[in-house]
Amino acid sequence: MILVTGGTFDKEYDELNGTLYFKETHVPEMLKLGRCAIEIDVRTLLMIDSLEMTDADRDIILNYCSKCEEEKIVITHGTDTMEITARLLGEASIPKTIVLTGAMIPYKFGSSDGFFNLGSAIAFAETLPKGVYVAMNGRYFHWSNVRKNKKTGVFEEI
Amino acid sequence: MILVTGGTFDKEYDELNGTLYFKETHVPEMLKLGRCAIEIDVRTLLMIDSLEMTDADRDIILNYCSKCEEEKIVITHGTDTMEITARLLGEASIPKTIVLTGAMIPYKFGSSDGFFNLGSAIAFAETLPKGVYVAMNGRYFHWSNVRKNKKTGVFEEI
Amino acid sequence: MILVTGGTFDKEYDELNGTLYFKETHVPEMLKLGRCAIEIDVRTLLMIDSLEMTDADRDIILNYCSKCEEEKIVITHGTDTMEITARLLGEASIPKTIVLTGAMIPYKFGSSDGFFNLGSAIAFAETLPKGVYVAMNGRYFHWSNVRKNKKTGVFEEI
Amino acid sequence: MILVTGGTFDKEYDELNGTLYFKETHVPEMLKLGRCAIEIDVRTLLMIDSLEMTDADRDIILNYCSKCEEEKIVITHGTDTMEITARLLGEASIPKTIVLTGAMIPYKFGSSDGFFNLGSAIAFAETLPKGVYVAMNGRYFHWSNVRKNKKTGVFEEI
């Protein structure tokens, strides 16, 4: 299952006022473009910039991951606070494989890394043992050992 | 390491005569776009349509996989005969993780599945045990149990 | 009015057999993307590679241009024989402004010149006096003085 | 000649802080993609959002248009205040053909109207008599009779 929370992944350009905003998720369109043949349920939990994600928002994600039936979950998430949500989920010790991923460039802007990241996140969710991970830059990181380098935008071990 | 053999992945449009052809691989450009932070050596072994791949061509791939130092190898390959090359490599029992991937639409044509497939293939190469696999449509298949459905273009178990 | 005859403009990639083919024209989608606010009727007369255009095909174009009510006509056309169709229309001395245009790269392939050419062709049709012209490479050419340079792919005066 | 002043045309996405900004103009890249064969000098006068354009900025544009040698000038400009700059230039009665154009979506974001608009603006500059015009939505407007409809984003006569 893929849980959508927004983030750069899904940002769009509002041509009437020149700002960035969220409309609907592009994840189903991306799965179609990737000719993804796995049956994946896509559910939008939030549609926000991760810098604006509150504790209450993170509880929504945590609750959903705990209670849903699926054992393999990909979460699309803004990169700025991805490590915080990963830690919350990791410390909850949910017996599932949960992989958070995101993008540095919005999918709609043509040259996005999001499509590559989604491919790798789905693959990691299929193959990694139970636990919580971040999938970015072609790599996976355990929730307890990952941070975004704010200067380079690249994820790294702590 | 990524071994390039051509395939739809790398096809380009020749604007002077209106045909498709191969020039150079787009894999390094794709890794950069994906902000891939793994050190990956990219080596072009062949640059051909897999329908034209001969036994001699496949021996080049087999030899390279056997003799190179890397233990995790992604091979970009045309989809039409990917299962044949996978079987040859699989029967050779090389003690490495080898993942073949490809694309239905050329990377240069905008709406390609190749970028998604490359992300998943790299992830599968990092996590799957030693063996030979095909990574297409968001899934992985063991070399002994995969074929391309010629009518739908989707890979499936035999 | 825009008359569609096919050409590189509208070529698509058939992912099941790896060849180029024609399906439907992309002209309406392009007008929408260009936020074109002129009421333009789009009519598909042919959907072929201009290397395969016969005298009978050209007669269809000529008849349509002569008999339709519109006085400003843009024709999308393969570049290889665009000058031949332009000459046929030019010698017929139809009292209308007719502008032929095309593309070196299919619109669907991402980096096409077609969208730029369509913008210029529509502008030339609005402003040029009655006569038959070719609009390519940001320029316009009178039908009696134009050819495609087969080596560079660029249109030039004879 | 093409005078660049910024506007949505040239906006980019800053992947480190998630905002839109200006770097360099994409006009030369666009002319190359359009296989434009006219010798066109491209000069960057400003690189700003037109909502932030001051009277002093407009004087820079006016002075440049008056004093340069070229008689056909295209100006890329933000759409929000394009009509104000057009009026300033129009009232100055410079004996040249000056065409202002812009975009609703940044060129770098894939689905931009800018490439279409640039093609039409260049064509209008080649064919229209001396005067100042706005080229948007496939149409041209005289400077004395144009405004942007803020609700639809489409240019119209007053």
XYZ file of C-alpha atoms in Angstrom:
632
model
C 0.000 0.000 0.000
C 1.123 3.548 -0.618
C 0.203 6.241 1.896
C 0.382 9.760 0.471
C 1.154 12.688 2.774
C 2.120 15.339 0.202
C 5.623 16.788 0.127
C 7.547 18.051 -2.895
C 6.423 14.900 -4.750
C 2.975 16.334 -5.251
C 3.571 20.081 -5.445
C 2.081 21.895 -8.425
C 2.459 25.353 -9.914
C -0.577 27.619 -9.646
C -0.480 29.572 -12.880
C -2.879 32.256 -11.721
C -0.856 33.462 -8.738
C 2.586 32.010 -9.378
C 2.813 29.965 -6.185
C 3.270 26.287 -5.388
C 0.345 24.348 -3.979
C -1.134 20.885 -3.537
C -4.047 19.534 -5.548
C -4.227 15.768 -5.928
C -1.537 13.153 -5.667
C 0.297 12.022 -8.807
C 1.153 8.617 -7.367
C -1.512 6.649 -9.322
C -0.356 8.329 -12.560
C 3.247 7.430 -11.703
C 2.379 3.793 -11.056
C 0.652 3.678 -14.423
C 3.607 5.295 -16.196
C 5.904 2.771 -14.494
C 3.645 -0.011 -15.804
C 3.594 -1.207 -12.205
C 1.885 -4.601 -12.185
C 1.625 -5.017 -8.431
C -1.815 -4.388 -7.005
C -1.155 -1.360 -4.820
C -3.778 0.511 -2.891
C -3.043 4.258 -2.809
C -4.520 6.268 0.048
C -4.091 9.985 0.660
C -3.763 10.690 4.405
C -2.456 14.252 4.185
C -1.500 16.669 1.431
C 0.959 19.024 3.087
C 4.504 20.346 3.101
C 6.373 18.299 5.693
C 7.662 21.504 7.321
C 4.057 22.092 8.386
C 3.437 18.583 9.662
C 2.218 18.587 13.277
C 2.346 15.912 15.942
C -1.347 15.329 15.318
C -0.596 14.744 11.621
C 2.113 12.237 12.509
C -0.298 10.437 14.823
C -2.643 9.993 11.872
C 0.159 8.292 9.954
C 1.182 6.160 12.917
C -2.362 5.047 13.605
C -2.986 4.178 10.000
C 0.203 2.132 9.712
C -0.610 0.247 12.928
C -4.184 -0.570 12.079
C -4.232 -1.259 8.348
C -4.047 -4.837 7.158
C -1.121 -4.433 4.772
C 2.301 -5.572 5.900
C 4.272 -3.627 3.292
C 3.775 0.144 3.241
C 5.388 2.918 1.211
C 4.833 6.478 2.510
C 5.418 9.499 0.270
C 6.554 12.365 2.461
C 8.268 15.753 2.298
C 12.009 15.346 2.730
C 12.526 18.081 5.315
C 11.057 16.165 8.252
C 11.041 12.626 6.860
C 13.508 11.488 9.508
C 11.173 12.663 12.312
C 8.215 10.668 11.037
C 10.492 7.674 10.417
C 11.689 7.803 14.020
C 8.145 8.005 15.405
C 7.128 4.980 13.336
C 10.338 3.116 14.144
C 10.007 3.568 17.889
C 6.458 2.203 17.712
C 7.876 -1.188 16.625
C 5.047 -1.976 14.221
C 5.637 -5.475 12.790
C 5.588 -4.343 9.148
C 7.979 -3.164 6.443
C 7.490 0.593 6.148
C 9.495 2.646 3.621
C 9.330 6.448 3.495
C 10.326 8.188 0.279
C 10.062 11.622 -1.301
C 11.444 13.920 -3.959
C 13.639 16.980 -4.281
C 11.796 18.207 -7.402
C 8.008 18.004 -7.920
C 6.923 15.183 -10.217
C 5.026 17.614 -12.441
C 8.156 19.664 -13.131
C 9.638 17.252 -15.596
C 13.058 16.508 -14.177
C 11.959 14.998 -10.884
C 13.831 12.343 -8.930
C 10.471 11.215 -7.531
C 9.792 8.573 -10.174
C 13.152 6.917 -9.545
C 12.624 7.089 -5.777
C 9.155 5.558 -6.017
C 10.586 2.622 -8.006
C 13.266 2.019 -5.413
C 10.897 2.454 -2.439
C 8.475 -0.147 -3.807
C 11.371 -2.553 -4.381
C 12.736 -2.003 -0.854
C 9.261 -2.568 0.619
C 9.086 -5.903 -1.188
C 12.481 -7.162 -0.050
C 13.520 -5.626 3.294
C 12.669 -7.330 6.613
C 10.160 -5.780 8.977
C 11.212 -2.346 10.164
C 11.051 1.316 9.190
C 13.308 2.722 6.482
C 13.942 5.838 4.421
C 14.545 5.286 0.679
C 16.268 8.215 -1.031
C 19.148 8.646 -3.486
C 19.020 4.998 -4.582
C 19.772 3.846 -1.025
C 17.831 2.737 2.025
C 18.516 3.834 5.593
C 17.280 2.396 8.884
C 15.087 4.910 10.745
C 17.566 5.048 13.601
C 20.440 6.156 11.425
C 19.409 8.715 8.817
C 19.283 12.447 8.284
C 18.914 14.834 5.392
C 22.022 16.905 4.787
C 20.435 20.356 4.547
C 23.308 21.777 2.492
C 23.447 19.131 -0.217
C 19.880 17.820 -0.045
C 21.282 14.276 0.074
C 20.333 11.740 2.757
C 23.147 10.222 4.815
C 23.900 8.156 7.884
C 24.250 10.118 11.116
C 27.843 -1.757 -11.199
C 25.561 -1.170 -14.140
C 26.230 -2.989 -17.402
C 24.588 -1.348 -20.405
C 23.588 -3.470 -23.406
C 21.198 -1.070 -25.157
C 17.522 -1.938 -25.566
C 14.586 0.450 -25.695
C 16.101 2.241 -22.679
C 18.671 3.935 -24.852
C 16.891 4.305 -28.193
C 16.891 7.781 -29.752
C 15.068 9.413 -32.629
C 17.205 10.335 -35.627
C 15.654 13.553 -36.828
C 17.320 13.488 -40.230
C 15.902 10.172 -41.389
C 13.032 9.554 -38.983
C 14.307 6.250 -37.583
C 15.248 4.988 -34.137
C 18.905 4.357 -33.355
C 21.438 4.062 -30.549
C 23.982 6.717 -29.685
C 25.222 6.753 -26.105
C 23.654 5.401 -22.969
C 21.495 7.676 -20.826
C 22.167 5.707 -17.639
C 24.671 8.189 -16.127
C 22.232 11.069 -16.794
C 19.458 9.040 -15.158
C 21.548 8.334 -12.057
C 22.269 12.049 -11.772
C 18.591 12.955 -12.193
C 17.721 10.375 -9.518
C 20.322 12.049 -7.248
C 21.693 8.537 -6.806
C 24.314 8.716 -4.061
C 25.678 5.194 -4.445
C 29.009 4.989 -6.222
C 28.051 3.020 -9.310
C 30.385 2.182 -12.156
C 28.552 2.271 -15.508
C 30.030 0.227 -18.331
C 28.654 -0.114 -21.850
C 29.147 -3.673 -23.137
C 26.771 -3.517 -26.118
C 24.421 -0.964 -27.605
C 21.870 -3.054 -29.506
C 18.245 -4.034 -29.820
C 17.856 -7.282 -27.879
C 16.130 -8.893 -30.882
C 19.515 -8.711 -32.595
C 21.488 -10.078 -29.678
C 23.572 -13.138 -30.700
C 25.008 -15.970 -28.622
C 28.381 -14.277 -28.937
C 26.898 -11.076 -27.489
C 25.451 -13.011 -24.563
C 28.820 -14.635 -23.935
C 30.310 -11.170 -23.590
C 27.762 -10.385 -20.875
C 28.279 -13.742 -19.147
C 32.052 -13.396 -19.162
C 31.932 -9.883 -17.832
C 29.584 -10.814 -14.999
C 31.753 -13.787 -14.042
C 35.052 -11.986 -14.045
C 34.320 -8.502 -12.699
C 34.944 -7.801 -9.032
C 31.524 -6.394 -8.208
C 29.040 -8.641 -6.429
C 25.944 -6.579 -7.246
C 25.224 -5.999 -10.939
C 22.346 -4.302 -12.755
C 22.100 -4.984 -16.504
C 20.028 -2.733 -18.792
C 18.676 -4.883 -21.605
C 16.017 -4.908 -24.309
C 12.846 -6.523 -23.014
C 12.200 -8.854 -25.959
C 14.936 -11.361 -25.092
C 15.677 -10.407 -21.494
C 14.479 -13.781 -20.263
C 16.984 -15.589 -22.521
C 19.967 -13.672 -21.185
C 18.649 -14.095 -17.630
C 18.485 -17.865 -18.120
C 22.024 -18.063 -19.516
C 23.348 -16.093 -16.540
C 21.195 -18.037 -14.081
C 22.364 -21.431 -15.301
C 25.963 -20.307 -14.925
C 25.453 -20.063 -11.143
C 27.641 -16.993 -10.678
C 27.804 -16.180 -6.941
C 26.532 -12.598 -7.337
C 23.265 -10.670 -7.301
C 22.461 -9.850 -10.931
C 19.328 -7.865 -11.869
C 18.253 -7.317 -15.483
C 15.960 -4.412 -16.249
C 14.716 -2.494 -19.264
C 12.035 -0.175 -20.558
C 8.985 -0.238 -22.799
C 9.459 3.402 -23.866
C 12.829 5.064 -24.588
C 14.097 7.267 -21.775
C 14.463 10.215 -24.164
C 10.783 10.092 -25.137
C 9.538 11.734 -21.985
C 7.031 9.258 -20.622
C 9.377 6.332 -20.112
C 9.016 3.624 -17.495
C 12.806 3.231 -17.587
C 13.550 5.678 -14.774
C 11.149 3.881 -12.433
C 12.589 0.489 -13.442
C 16.166 1.643 -12.883
C 15.246 2.787 -9.359
C 13.678 -0.569 -8.564
C 16.494 -2.603 -10.156
C 19.144 -0.819 -8.100
C 17.096 -1.408 -4.942
C 16.618 -5.106 -5.762
C 20.359 -5.499 -6.432
C 21.078 -4.071 -2.978
C 18.671 -6.324 -1.109
C 18.129 -9.646 -2.913
C 20.308 -12.681 -2.149
C 22.753 -14.017 -4.730
C 21.037 -15.105 -7.910
C 19.809 -13.765 -11.249
C 16.590 -11.745 -11.469
C 14.495 -9.686 -13.849
C 13.116 -6.382 -12.452
C 10.174 -5.020 -14.440
C 6.752 -3.542 -13.613
C 7.724 -2.839 -10.003
C 8.337 -6.544 -9.383
C 11.265 -8.939 -9.427
C 11.253 -12.423 -10.968
C 13.686 -15.303 -10.566
C 15.418 -16.122 -13.885
C 13.872 -19.582 -13.891
C 10.320 -18.280 -13.756
C 9.788 -15.244 -15.949
C 8.591 -14.324 -19.400
C 7.416 -11.235 -21.211
C 3.770 -11.413 -22.225
C 4.072 -10.355 -25.856
C 0.478 -9.166 -26.041
C 0.455 -6.907 -22.994
C 4.153 -6.088 -22.734
C 4.020 -6.998 -19.045
C 6.377 -9.499 -17.395
C 4.838 -12.464 -15.604
C 5.612 -15.820 -14.042
C 5.535 -18.795 -16.409
C -8.290 26.326 -39.326
C -5.630 23.653 -38.896
C -5.479 20.775 -41.381
C -3.605 17.759 -40.059
C -1.832 15.435 -42.500
C 0.463 13.562 -40.087
C 4.249 13.836 -40.388
C 6.801 13.640 -37.591
C 4.574 15.991 -35.565
C 2.193 13.173 -34.763
C 4.428 10.101 -34.710
C 4.212 7.880 -31.642
C 6.250 4.996 -30.282
C 4.539 1.608 -30.289
C 5.826 -0.021 -27.137
C 4.775 -3.526 -28.118
C 6.814 -3.757 -31.295
C 9.287 -0.896 -30.966
C 8.263 0.956 -34.124
C 6.937 4.423 -34.878
C 3.336 4.811 -35.949
C 0.428 7.236 -36.156
C -2.569 7.176 -33.852
C -4.377 10.477 -33.378
C -3.190 14.006 -33.831
C -1.767 15.909 -30.863
C -2.688 19.305 -32.310
C -5.733 19.904 -30.049
C -3.635 18.992 -26.977
C -0.918 21.393 -28.164
C -3.393 24.247 -28.638
C -4.646 23.646 -25.119
C -1.124 23.569 -23.676
C -0.373 26.810 -25.527
C -3.503 28.315 -23.948
C -4.441 29.283 -27.497
C -7.489 31.537 -27.266
C -8.271 31.709 -30.972
C -11.197 29.579 -32.073
C -9.455 27.126 -34.380
C -11.146 24.225 -36.101
C -8.802 21.196 -36.322
C -9.498 18.682 -39.073
C -7.502 15.533 -39.809
C -7.262 14.964 -43.580
C -4.481 12.379 -43.581
C -2.270 10.720 -40.998
C 0.809 9.675 -42.936
C 4.544 10.079 -43.312
C 5.046 12.690 -46.036
C 7.468 10.359 -47.852
C 4.427 8.194 -48.578
C 2.185 11.023 -49.702
C 0.750 10.388 -53.167
C -0.607 12.777 -55.801
C -4.083 11.657 -54.786
C -3.325 12.605 -51.165
C -2.125 16.032 -52.267
C -5.298 16.506 -54.281
C -7.301 15.923 -51.104
C -5.380 18.739 -49.423
C -5.716 21.029 -52.430
C -9.446 20.435 -52.749
C -10.012 21.001 -49.082
C -8.083 24.268 -49.056
C -9.953 25.504 -52.135
C -13.420 24.669 -50.936
C -13.412 25.338 -47.204
C -14.742 28.654 -45.952
C -11.736 29.656 -43.855
C -9.305 32.188 -45.290
C -6.423 31.387 -42.920
C -5.183 27.804 -42.930
C -2.302 26.087 -41.119
C -1.331 22.636 -42.432
C 0.770 20.245 -40.331
C 2.844 18.145 -42.699
C 5.904 15.888 -42.769
C 9.006 17.926 -43.547
C 10.444 15.660 -46.237
C 7.995 16.641 -48.974
C 6.531 19.811 -47.501
C 7.956 21.881 -50.349
C 6.143 19.725 -52.942
C 2.737 20.207 -51.342
C 3.480 23.911 -50.875
C 4.247 24.256 -54.586
C 1.052 22.451 -55.614
C -1.009 24.742 -53.388
C 0.938 27.826 -54.472
C 0.475 27.190 -58.173
C -3.267 26.825 -57.627
C -3.432 30.505 -56.609
C -6.069 30.007 -53.909
C -6.985 33.441 -52.477
C -6.161 32.486 -48.869
C -3.243 32.563 -46.439
C -1.964 28.992 -46.177
C 0.991 28.115 -43.910
C 2.564 24.648 -43.849
C 4.552 23.613 -40.786
C 6.000 20.459 -39.260
C 8.518 19.093 -36.801
C 11.868 17.356 -36.782
C 11.094 15.512 -33.521
C 7.689 13.995 -32.627
C 5.675 16.089 -30.177
C 5.298 13.103 -27.833
C 9.079 12.704 -27.504
C 9.532 15.584 -25.132
C 12.114 17.757 -26.852
C 10.139 18.540 -29.986
C 10.419 21.697 -32.060
C 6.789 21.158 -33.085
C 5.248 23.268 -30.338
C 7.433 26.255 -31.255
C 6.677 25.770 -34.948
C 2.930 25.588 -34.341
C 3.082 28.884 -32.440
C 4.930 30.567 -35.275
C 2.740 29.057 -38.003
C -0.448 30.328 -36.358
C 1.105 33.788 -35.995
C 2.210 33.823 -39.644
C -1.267 32.739 -40.779
C -2.756 35.688 -38.890
C -0.405 38.295 -40.324
C 0.889 37.308 -43.768
C -0.950 38.384 -46.945
C -2.716 35.826 -49.107
C -0.371 33.199 -50.469
C 1.226 29.874 -49.578
C 4.132 29.687 -47.112
C 6.291 27.245 -45.203
C 6.947 28.095 -41.527
C 9.955 26.296 -40.061
C 12.948 27.253 -37.905
C 11.290 30.471 -36.732
C 11.112 31.768 -40.299
C 8.602 31.815 -43.126
C 9.337 31.047 -46.780
C 7.283 31.704 -49.886
C 6.270 28.428 -51.585
C 8.268 29.355 -54.672
C 11.520 29.711 -52.794
C 12.016 27.011 -50.164
C 13.634 23.637 -49.711
C 14.667 21.420 -46.855
C 18.414 20.969 -46.618
C 18.565 17.192 -46.294
C 21.957 17.263 -44.573
C 21.151 19.735 -41.807
C 17.385 19.315 -41.608
C 17.017 23.099 -41.784
C 14.779 24.890 -44.307
C 16.393 27.455 -46.587
C 15.837 29.549 -49.659
C 16.709 27.882 -52.964
C 16.746 40.660 -30.851
C 15.268 39.153 -27.705
C 15.365 41.167 -24.476
C 14.932 39.034 -21.363
C 13.383 40.544 -18.241
C 12.512 37.355 -16.312
C 8.903 36.496 -15.523
C 7.378 33.034 -15.175
C 9.225 32.064 -18.371
C 12.488 31.749 -16.482
C 11.398 30.693 -12.999
C 13.116 27.643 -11.526
C 12.513 25.427 -8.529
C 15.123 25.613 -5.774
C 15.292 22.069 -4.512
C 17.071 22.966 -1.282
C 14.430 25.313 0.091
C 11.377 24.524 -2.022
C 10.890 28.018 -3.447
C 10.825 29.495 -6.938
C 13.721 31.669 -8.051
C 15.560 33.013 -11.087
C 18.926 31.758 -12.257
C 19.692 32.199 -15.949
C 17.389 32.636 -18.882
C 16.284 29.584 -20.867
C 15.678 31.568 -24.046
C 18.882 30.444 -25.857
C 18.073 26.791 -25.026
C 14.532 27.322 -26.335
C 15.764 28.827 -29.608
C 18.040 25.820 -30.037
C 15.237 23.355 -29.291
C 13.052 25.205 -31.809
C 15.880 24.829 -34.359
C 15.473 28.572 -34.854
C 17.622 29.527 -37.839
C 17.295 33.290 -37.511
C 20.328 35.029 -36.058
C 18.888 36.432 -32.856
C 20.869 38.280 -30.234
C 19.601 37.462 -26.715
C 20.278 40.015 -23.994
C 19.245 39.778 -20.344
C 18.199 43.203 -19.046
C 16.465 42.080 -15.854
C 15.649 38.770 -14.188
C 12.652 39.533 -12.006
C 9.013 38.781 -11.333
C 7.014 41.468 -13.134
C 5.046 42.193 -9.950
C 8.300 43.593 -8.574
C 9.162 45.651 -11.635
C 9.739 49.330 -10.761
C 9.535 52.455 -12.894
C 13.335 52.477 -12.946
C 13.307 48.909 -14.323
C 10.862 49.928 -17.047
C 13.071 52.864 -17.959
C 15.928 50.429 -18.528
C 13.742 48.526 -21.004
C 12.532 51.712 -22.690
C 16.032 53.122 -23.053
C 17.377 49.893 -24.434
C 14.591 49.583 -27.011
C 15.098 53.206 -28.108
C 18.837 53.070 -28.477
C 19.620 49.586 -29.805
C 20.144 49.184 -33.544
C 17.658 46.352 -34.077
C 14.263 47.198 -35.543
C 12.511 44.001 -34.470
C 12.487 43.245 -30.745
C 10.870 40.479 -28.697
C 10.714 41.062 -24.925
C 10.105 38.179 -22.494
C 8.217 39.555 -19.519
C 6.106 38.455 -16.562
C 2.432 38.428 -17.518
C 1.101 40.291 -14.466
C 2.307 43.743 -15.541
C 3.053 43.124 -19.212
C 0.348 45.581 -20.247
C 1.984 48.385 -18.201
C 5.371 47.977 -19.857
C 3.665 47.674 -23.253
C 1.879 50.986 -22.680
C 5.074 52.766 -21.622
C 6.826 51.532 -24.757
C 3.826 52.255 -26.944
C 3.442 55.836 -25.777
C 7.124 56.448 -26.534
C 6.400 55.900 -30.244
C 9.677 54.146 -30.995
C 9.818 53.405 -34.755
C 10.333 49.637 -34.309
C 8.299 46.450 -34.073
C 8.306 45.442 -30.397
C 6.507 42.281 -29.214
C 6.152 41.393 -25.525
C 5.482 37.786 -24.600
C 5.540 35.578 -21.519
C 4.333 32.327 -20.021
C 1.808 31.067 -17.496
C 3.960 28.051 -16.567
C 7.780 28.110 -16.220
C 9.623 26.644 -19.195
C 11.514 24.245 -16.926
C 8.282 22.710 -15.589
C 7.608 20.610 -18.635
C 4.137 21.660 -19.681
C 4.843 25.328 -20.346
C 3.065 27.511 -22.868
C 6.257 29.569 -23.138
C 7.734 27.649 -26.063
C 4.573 28.143 -28.120
C 4.429 31.826 -27.175
C 8.063 32.391 -28.106
C 7.424 30.877 -31.540
C 4.445 33.138 -32.108
C 6.185 36.266 -30.752
C 9.143 35.817 -33.103
C 6.747 35.345 -36.036
C 4.745 38.455 -35.089
C 7.960 40.500 -34.768
C 8.900 39.454 -38.309
C 5.577 40.361 -39.882
C 3.770 43.118 -37.963
C 4.268 46.802 -38.857
C 6.090 49.154 -36.510
C 4.392 49.431 -33.141
C 4.217 47.758 -29.748
C 2.275 44.512 -29.258
C 1.580 41.788 -26.726
C 1.703 38.177 -28.040
C -0.102 35.687 -25.823
C -2.561 32.818 -26.341
C -1.720 32.538 -30.049
C -2.916 36.114 -30.649
C -1.386 39.571 -30.825
C -2.812 42.703 -29.230
C -1.975 46.356 -29.810
C -0.476 47.946 -26.656
C -3.413 50.341 -26.416
C -5.989 47.583 -26.232
C -4.894 44.676 -24.058
C -5.213 43.418 -20.512
C -4.687 40.158 -18.660
C -7.908 38.711 -17.303
C -6.801 37.972 -13.743
C -9.452 35.305 -13.246
C -8.760 33.200 -16.324
C -5.121 34.133 -16.956
C -6.016 34.791 -20.597
C -5.195 38.066 -22.404
C -8.079 39.982 -23.973
C -9.038 43.256 -25.529
C -10.206 45.942 -23.099
